[in-house]
Coordinates of C-alpha atoms in Angstrom, one line a residue:
Chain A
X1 CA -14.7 36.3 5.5
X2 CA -14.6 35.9 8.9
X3 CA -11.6 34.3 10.8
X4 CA -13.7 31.1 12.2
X5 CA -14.4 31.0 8.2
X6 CA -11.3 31.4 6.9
X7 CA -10.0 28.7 9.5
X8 CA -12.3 26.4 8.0
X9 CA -11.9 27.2 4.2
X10 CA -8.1 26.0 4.9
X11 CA -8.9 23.1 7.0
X12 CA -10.6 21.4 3.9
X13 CA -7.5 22.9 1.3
X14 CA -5.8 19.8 1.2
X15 CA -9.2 17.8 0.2
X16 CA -9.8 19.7 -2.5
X17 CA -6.2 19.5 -3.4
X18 CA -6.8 15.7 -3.4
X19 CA -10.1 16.0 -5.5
X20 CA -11.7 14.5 -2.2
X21 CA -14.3 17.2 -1.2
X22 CA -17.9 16.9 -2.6
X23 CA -21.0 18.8 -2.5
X24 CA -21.6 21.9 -0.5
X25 CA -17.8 21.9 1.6
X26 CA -16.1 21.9 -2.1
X27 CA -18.8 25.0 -3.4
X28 CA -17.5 27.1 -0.4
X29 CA -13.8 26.1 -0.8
X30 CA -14.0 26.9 -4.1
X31 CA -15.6 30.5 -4.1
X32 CA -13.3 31.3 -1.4
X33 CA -10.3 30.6 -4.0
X34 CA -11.9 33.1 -6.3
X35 CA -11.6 36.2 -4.3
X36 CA -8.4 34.9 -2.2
X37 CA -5.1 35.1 -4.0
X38 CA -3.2 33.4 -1.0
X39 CA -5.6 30.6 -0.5
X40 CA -5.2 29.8 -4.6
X41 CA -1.7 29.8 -4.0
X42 CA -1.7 27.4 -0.7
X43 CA -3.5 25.1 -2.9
X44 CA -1.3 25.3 -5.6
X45 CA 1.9 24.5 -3.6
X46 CA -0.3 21.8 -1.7
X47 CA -0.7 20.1 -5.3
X48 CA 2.3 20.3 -6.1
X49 CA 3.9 18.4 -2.9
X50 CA 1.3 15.4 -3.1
X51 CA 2.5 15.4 -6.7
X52 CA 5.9 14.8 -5.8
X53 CA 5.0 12.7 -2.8
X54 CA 3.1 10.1 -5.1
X55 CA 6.2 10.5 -8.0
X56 CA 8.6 9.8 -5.8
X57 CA 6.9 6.8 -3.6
X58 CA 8.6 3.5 -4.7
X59 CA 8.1 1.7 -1.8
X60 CA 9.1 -1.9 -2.7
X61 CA 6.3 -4.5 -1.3
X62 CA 5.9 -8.1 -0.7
X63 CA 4.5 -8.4 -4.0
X64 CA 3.8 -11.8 -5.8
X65 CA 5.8 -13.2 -3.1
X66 CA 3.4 -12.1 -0.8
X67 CA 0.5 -13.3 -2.7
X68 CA 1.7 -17.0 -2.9
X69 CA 2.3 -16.9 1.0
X70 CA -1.1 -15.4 1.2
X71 CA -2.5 -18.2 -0.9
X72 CA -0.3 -20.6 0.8
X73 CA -1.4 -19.3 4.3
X74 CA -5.3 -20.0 3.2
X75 CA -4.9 -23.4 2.0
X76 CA -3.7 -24.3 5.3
X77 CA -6.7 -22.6 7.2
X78 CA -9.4 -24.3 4.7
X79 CA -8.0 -26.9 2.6
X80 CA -11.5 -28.3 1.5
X81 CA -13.3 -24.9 1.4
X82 CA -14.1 -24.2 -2.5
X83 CA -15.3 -21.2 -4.2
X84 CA -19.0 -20.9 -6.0
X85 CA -17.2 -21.4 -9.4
X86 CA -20.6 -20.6 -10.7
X87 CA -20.8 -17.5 -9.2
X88 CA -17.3 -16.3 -9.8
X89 CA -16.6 -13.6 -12.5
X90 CA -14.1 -13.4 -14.1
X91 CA -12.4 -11.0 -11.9
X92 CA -8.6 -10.5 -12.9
X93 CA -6.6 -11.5 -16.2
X94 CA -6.8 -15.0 -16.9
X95 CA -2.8 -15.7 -16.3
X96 CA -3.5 -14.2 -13.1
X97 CA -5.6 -17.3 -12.4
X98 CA -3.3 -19.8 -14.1
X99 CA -0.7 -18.6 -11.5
X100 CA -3.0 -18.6 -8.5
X101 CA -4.2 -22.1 -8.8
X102 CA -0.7 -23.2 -9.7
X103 CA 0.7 -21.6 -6.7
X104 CA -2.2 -23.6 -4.6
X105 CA -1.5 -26.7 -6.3
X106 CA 1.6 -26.6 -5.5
X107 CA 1.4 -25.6 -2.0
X108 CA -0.6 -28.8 -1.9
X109 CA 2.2 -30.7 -3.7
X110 CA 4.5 -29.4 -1.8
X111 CA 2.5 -30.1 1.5
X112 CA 2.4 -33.9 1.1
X113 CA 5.7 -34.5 -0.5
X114 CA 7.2 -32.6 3.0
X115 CA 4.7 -34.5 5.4
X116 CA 6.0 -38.1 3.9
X117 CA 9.3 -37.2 5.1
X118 CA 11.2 -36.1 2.2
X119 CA 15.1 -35.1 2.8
X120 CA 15.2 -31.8 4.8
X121 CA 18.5 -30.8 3.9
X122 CA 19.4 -27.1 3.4
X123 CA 18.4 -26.9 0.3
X124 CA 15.0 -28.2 0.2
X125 CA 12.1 -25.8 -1.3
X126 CA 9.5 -25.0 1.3
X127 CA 6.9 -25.2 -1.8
X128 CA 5.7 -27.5 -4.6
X129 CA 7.1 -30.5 -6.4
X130 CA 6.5 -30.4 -10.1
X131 CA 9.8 -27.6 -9.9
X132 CA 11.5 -27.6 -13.4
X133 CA 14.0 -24.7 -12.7
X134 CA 15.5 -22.9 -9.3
X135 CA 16.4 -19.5 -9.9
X136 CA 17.6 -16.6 -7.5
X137 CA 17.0 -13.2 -8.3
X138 CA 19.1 -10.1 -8.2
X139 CA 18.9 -8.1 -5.1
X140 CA 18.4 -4.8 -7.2
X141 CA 15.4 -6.5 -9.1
X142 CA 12.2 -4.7 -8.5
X143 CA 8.9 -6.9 -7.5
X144 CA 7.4 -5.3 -10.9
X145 CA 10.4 -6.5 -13.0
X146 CA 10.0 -10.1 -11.2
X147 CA 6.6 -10.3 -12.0
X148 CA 6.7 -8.7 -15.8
X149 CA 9.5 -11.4 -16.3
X150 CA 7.6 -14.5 -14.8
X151 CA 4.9 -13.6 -16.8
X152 CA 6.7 -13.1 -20.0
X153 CA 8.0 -16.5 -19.3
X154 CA 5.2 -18.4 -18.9
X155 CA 6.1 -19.7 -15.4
X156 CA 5.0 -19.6 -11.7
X157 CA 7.0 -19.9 -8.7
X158 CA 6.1 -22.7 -6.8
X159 CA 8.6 -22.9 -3.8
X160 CA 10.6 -20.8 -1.7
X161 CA 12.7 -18.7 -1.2
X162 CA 15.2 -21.4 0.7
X163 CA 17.6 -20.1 3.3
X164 CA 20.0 -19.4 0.2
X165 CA 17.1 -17.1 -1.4
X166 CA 16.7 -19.9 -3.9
X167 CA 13.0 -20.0 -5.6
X168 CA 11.1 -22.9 -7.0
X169 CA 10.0 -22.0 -10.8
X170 CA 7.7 -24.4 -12.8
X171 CA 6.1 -24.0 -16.6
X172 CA 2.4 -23.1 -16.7
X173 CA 0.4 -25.8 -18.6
X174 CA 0.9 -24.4 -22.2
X175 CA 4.9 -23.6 -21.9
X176 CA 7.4 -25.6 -22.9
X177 CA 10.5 -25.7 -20.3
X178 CA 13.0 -24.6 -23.2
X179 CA 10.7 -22.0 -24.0
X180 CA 10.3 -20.3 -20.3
X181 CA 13.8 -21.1 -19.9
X182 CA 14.7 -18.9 -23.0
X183 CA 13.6 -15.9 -21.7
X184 CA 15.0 -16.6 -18.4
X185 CA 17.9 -16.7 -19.3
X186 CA 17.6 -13.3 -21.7
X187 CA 17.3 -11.4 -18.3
X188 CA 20.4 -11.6 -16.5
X189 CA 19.5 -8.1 -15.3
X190 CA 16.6 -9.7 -13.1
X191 CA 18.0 -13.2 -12.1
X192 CA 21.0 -13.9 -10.7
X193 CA 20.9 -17.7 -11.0
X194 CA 19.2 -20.0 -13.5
X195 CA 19.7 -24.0 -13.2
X196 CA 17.5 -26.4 -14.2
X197 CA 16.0 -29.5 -11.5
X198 CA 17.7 -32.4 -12.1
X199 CA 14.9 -35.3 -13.3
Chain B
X1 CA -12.6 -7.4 -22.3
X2 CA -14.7 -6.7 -19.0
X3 CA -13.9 -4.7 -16.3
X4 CA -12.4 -5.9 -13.5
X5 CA -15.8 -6.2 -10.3
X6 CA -15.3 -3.3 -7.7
X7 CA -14.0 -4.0 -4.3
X8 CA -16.9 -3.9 -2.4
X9 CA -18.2 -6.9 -4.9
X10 CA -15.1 -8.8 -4.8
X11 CA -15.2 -8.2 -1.0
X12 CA -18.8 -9.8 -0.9
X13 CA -17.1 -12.8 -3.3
X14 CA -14.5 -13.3 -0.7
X15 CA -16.8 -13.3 2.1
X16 CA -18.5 -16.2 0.3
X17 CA -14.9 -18.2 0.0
X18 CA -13.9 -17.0 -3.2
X19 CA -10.0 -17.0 -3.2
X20 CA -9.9 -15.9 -7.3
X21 CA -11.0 -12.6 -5.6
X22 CA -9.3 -12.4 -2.2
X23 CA -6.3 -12.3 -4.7
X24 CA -7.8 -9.7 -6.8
X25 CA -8.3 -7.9 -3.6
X26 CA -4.7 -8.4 -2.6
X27 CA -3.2 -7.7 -5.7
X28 CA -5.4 -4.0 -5.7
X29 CA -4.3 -3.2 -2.1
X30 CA -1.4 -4.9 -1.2
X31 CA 1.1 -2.0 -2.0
X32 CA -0.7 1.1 -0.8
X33 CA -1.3 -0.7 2.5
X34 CA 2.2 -2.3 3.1
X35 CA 3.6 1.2 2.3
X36 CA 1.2 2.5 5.2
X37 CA 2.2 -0.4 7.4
X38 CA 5.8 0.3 6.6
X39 CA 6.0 4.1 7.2
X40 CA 4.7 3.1 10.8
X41 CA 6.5 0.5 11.5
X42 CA 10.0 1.1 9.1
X43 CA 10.6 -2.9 9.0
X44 CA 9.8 -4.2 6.1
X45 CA 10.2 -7.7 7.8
X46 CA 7.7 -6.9 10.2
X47 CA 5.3 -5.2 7.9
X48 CA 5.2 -8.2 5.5
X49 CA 4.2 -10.2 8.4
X50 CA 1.3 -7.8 9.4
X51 CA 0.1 -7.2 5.7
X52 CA 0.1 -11.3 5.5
X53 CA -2.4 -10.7 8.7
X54 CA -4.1 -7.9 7.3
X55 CA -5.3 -9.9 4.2
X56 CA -6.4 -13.3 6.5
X57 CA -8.4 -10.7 8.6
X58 CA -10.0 -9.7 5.2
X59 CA -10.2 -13.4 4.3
X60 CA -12.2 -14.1 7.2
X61 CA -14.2 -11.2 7.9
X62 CA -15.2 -10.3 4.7
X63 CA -18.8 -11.9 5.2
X64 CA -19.3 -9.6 8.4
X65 CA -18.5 -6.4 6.2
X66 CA -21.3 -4.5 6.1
X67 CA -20.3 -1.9 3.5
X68 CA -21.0 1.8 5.3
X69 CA -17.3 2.5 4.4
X70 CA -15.6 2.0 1.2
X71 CA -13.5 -1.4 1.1
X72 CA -10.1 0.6 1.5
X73 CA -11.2 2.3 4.3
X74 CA -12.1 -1.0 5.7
X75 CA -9.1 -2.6 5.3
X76 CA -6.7 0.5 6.0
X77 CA -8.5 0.0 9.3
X78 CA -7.5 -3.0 9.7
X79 CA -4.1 -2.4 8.9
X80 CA -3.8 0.4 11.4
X81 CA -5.3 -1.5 14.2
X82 CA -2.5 -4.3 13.6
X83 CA 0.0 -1.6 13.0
X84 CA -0.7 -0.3 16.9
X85 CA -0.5 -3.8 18.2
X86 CA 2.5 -4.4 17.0
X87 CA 3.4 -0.9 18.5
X88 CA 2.1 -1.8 21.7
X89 CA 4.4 -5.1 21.9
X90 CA 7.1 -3.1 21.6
X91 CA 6.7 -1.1 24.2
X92 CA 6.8 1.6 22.4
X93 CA 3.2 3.6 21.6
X94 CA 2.7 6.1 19.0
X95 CA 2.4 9.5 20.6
X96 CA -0.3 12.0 20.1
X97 CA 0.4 14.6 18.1
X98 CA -2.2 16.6 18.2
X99 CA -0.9 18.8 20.8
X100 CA 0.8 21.7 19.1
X101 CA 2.9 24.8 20.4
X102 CA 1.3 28.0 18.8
X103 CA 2.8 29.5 15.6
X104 CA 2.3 32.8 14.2
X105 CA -0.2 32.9 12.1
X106 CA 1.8 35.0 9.4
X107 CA 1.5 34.4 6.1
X108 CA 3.7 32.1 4.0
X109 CA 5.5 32.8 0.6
X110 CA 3.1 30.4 -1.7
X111 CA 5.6 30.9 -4.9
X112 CA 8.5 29.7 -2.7
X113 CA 6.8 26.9 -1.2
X114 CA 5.3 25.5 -4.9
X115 CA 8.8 25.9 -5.6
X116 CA 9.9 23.6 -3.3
X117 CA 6.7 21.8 -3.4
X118 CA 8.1 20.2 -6.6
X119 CA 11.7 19.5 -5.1
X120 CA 11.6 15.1 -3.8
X121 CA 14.6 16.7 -1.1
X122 CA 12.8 19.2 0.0
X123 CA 9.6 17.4 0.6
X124 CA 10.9 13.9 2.2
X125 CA 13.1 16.4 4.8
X126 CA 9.5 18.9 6.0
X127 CA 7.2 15.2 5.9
X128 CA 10.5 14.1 8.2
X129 CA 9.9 17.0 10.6
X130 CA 6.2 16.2 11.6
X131 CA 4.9 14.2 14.3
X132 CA 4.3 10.6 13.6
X133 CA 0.7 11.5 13.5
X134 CA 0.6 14.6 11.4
X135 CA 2.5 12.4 9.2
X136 CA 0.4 9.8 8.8
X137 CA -2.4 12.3 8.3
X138 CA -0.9 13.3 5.5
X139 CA 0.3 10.3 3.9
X140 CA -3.4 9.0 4.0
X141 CA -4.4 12.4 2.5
X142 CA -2.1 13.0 -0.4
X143 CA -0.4 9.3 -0.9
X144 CA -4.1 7.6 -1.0
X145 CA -6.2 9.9 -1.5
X146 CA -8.5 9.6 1.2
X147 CA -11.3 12.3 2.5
X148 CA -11.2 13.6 6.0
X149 CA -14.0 11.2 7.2
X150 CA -12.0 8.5 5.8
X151 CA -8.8 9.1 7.6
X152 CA -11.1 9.5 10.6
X153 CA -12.9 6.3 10.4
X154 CA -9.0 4.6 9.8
X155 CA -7.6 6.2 12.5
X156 CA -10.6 6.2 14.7
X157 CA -10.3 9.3 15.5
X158 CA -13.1 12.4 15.6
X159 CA -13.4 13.8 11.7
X160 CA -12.5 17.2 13.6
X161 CA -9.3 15.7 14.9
X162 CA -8.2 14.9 11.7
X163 CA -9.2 18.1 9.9
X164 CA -7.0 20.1 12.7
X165 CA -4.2 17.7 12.3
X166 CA -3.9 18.1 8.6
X167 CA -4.1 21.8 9.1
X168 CA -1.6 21.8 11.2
X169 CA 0.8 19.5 9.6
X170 CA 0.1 21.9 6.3
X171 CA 1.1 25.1 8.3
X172 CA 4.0 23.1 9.5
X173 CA 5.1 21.9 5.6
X174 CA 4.4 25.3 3.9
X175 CA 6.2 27.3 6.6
X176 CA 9.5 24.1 6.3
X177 CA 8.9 24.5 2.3
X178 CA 9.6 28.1 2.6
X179 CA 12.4 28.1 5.0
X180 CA 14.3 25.0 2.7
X181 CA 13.8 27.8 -0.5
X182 CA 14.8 30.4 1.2
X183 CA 17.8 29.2 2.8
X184 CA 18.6 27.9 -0.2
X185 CA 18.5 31.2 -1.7
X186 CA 20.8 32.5 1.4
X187 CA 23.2 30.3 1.0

């Protein structure tokens, strides 16, 4: 193997390593790792740093928050525009979709009850209206916990987080407020706060 | 239970105003691409606000996409370009870091540096030592996955560019790997 060869064998390494490399580029990579002990071992510790890279990557993100600002954020650019519902598969689990449109209703909601002046004290909700619980979650609590528990609970949040980090929680259709608020309140690990909305 | 539609057809459903699958769209890409916003930007503030802007850019240029990349491609791209305007407003512009001083081309201890290949410490403190963009070359490589022509086409950069910059941001990580295990072995 020449050196220009050699040079190019371990340019394209870390693509096999990363089960990237296709046709005739992974054929050559590969029978140059046959006959060269130190290449198979470059690749070997190449693995096993993007195995620990990917372990140990627990980058918190936005999240479900980030979705109903998303969501929120589109109603405002097109609030007439509609989707082909004919033409829409189903393309996620169907809670997913109970907790989408919820989260646009609400917007809406929200939208109109702020826009006929409603009381903007400190701790009004930038969200929805049909709120049946505030909540505020602990600090620690990760974006999957948050999202496991308002799922288990049956409930979507529909406004917030106020400057005091509170967040607007209401029932999807089929749950009962005593039931969502049950399991709630069974994970003091993940919120903080729990109080029901005063009717 | 069916599969969920791949990206590129959910892309072509948001392109037609279907918000069902901008949000399955989201929900697919939202973490790998705020974590690559993040690691550029290192304000989780700020990169919240650009991946917000990320997804309205998908939102309303999914129509024009025309599908000669894959959709993460697409969208990383997006992401980077917002990433560098935001660097640009600060005043402060991501440096090239392609230039490299010369190292001996001798040959590293492999055993040492799978050792410390599997070591979180060891790994986080070498990726901390590269160049912004070696870095990012890398985190696009082994974080998601991506091919060389991919990174390219995110970063807009030649596919040779990116195949010397991961080369030398490997040579750079083996040779720290090995210099961690053995100083550990010194001590």
């Amino acid at each position: 193997m020449t050196e220009q060869e050699r040079r190019e064998i371990e340019e394209l390494l870390p693509f096999l390593a990363n089960g990237t490399l296709e046709g005739d580029e992974k054929t050559r990579v590969e029978d140059a790792l046959q006959n060269d002990a130190s290449l198979a071992g470059e690749l070997a510790a190449l693995i096993a740093m993007r195995d620990t890279m990917k372990a140990e990557e627990g980058t918190e993100s936005p999240g479900e928050f980030g979705h109903a600002r998303l969501m929120r954020a589109l109603e405002k650019k097109t609030p007439v525009q509609t989707a082909p519902a004919a033409a829409a598969p189903q393309t996620s689990r169907p809670i997913f979709w109970q907790i989408a449109a919820g989260v646009l209703c609400a917007a809406l909601l929200g939208q109109a009850v702020w826009n006929s002046g409603a009381d903007e004290g400190d701790y009004i909700l930038a969200g929805g209206g049909e709120a049946a619980l505030t909540v505020t979650f602990n600090p620690d609590a990760t974006e999957d916990q948050i999202r496991n528990l308002l799922l288990d609970a049956g409930v979507e949040i529909v406004g917030g987080p106020s400057a005091l980090g509170l967040y607007e929680l209401a029932p999807l259709e089929d749950v009962s407020l005593d039931e969502a608020a049950s399991v709630l309140e069974d994970n003091s690990e993940i919120l903080e706060s729990i109080d029901r909305v005063e009717e | 239970m069916s599969a969920e539609p791949d990206s590129a057809t959910l892309l072509t459903l948001a392109g037609q105003g279907d918000k069902a699958a901008l949000s399955a769209l989201y929900r697919r890409y939202e973490r790998p691409v705020y974590r690559f916003i993040l690691s550029k930007l290192n304000d989780p503030h700020e990169a919240a606000d650009i991946l917000q802007d990320v997804f309205m850019d998908v939102w309303r240029s999914a129509s024009r996409f025309e599908g000669r990349s894959k959709v993460q491609t697409w969208i990383f791209g997006i992401a980077w370009r917002k990433t560098i305007d935001a660097h640009r407003k600060r005043g402060r512009m991501a440096t090239t870091g392609d230039e490299m001083p010369e190292i001996e081309d001798e040959n590293v201890n492999t055993e040492a540096c799978v050792l410390a290949g599997q070591e979180a410490e060891h790994v986080h403190h070498c990726l901390g030592e590269l160049s912004e963009d070696h870095r990012t070359a890398v985190r696009l490589a082994f974080l998601e996955d991506m091919s060389y022509r991919a990174i390219a086409e995110v970063l807009e950069a030649a596919e040779g560019t990116i195949k010397t910059r991961v080369f030398h941001a490997k040579k750079l990580l083996l040779r720290c790997l090995q210099g961690r295990v053995q100083r550990g072995a010194d001590a």
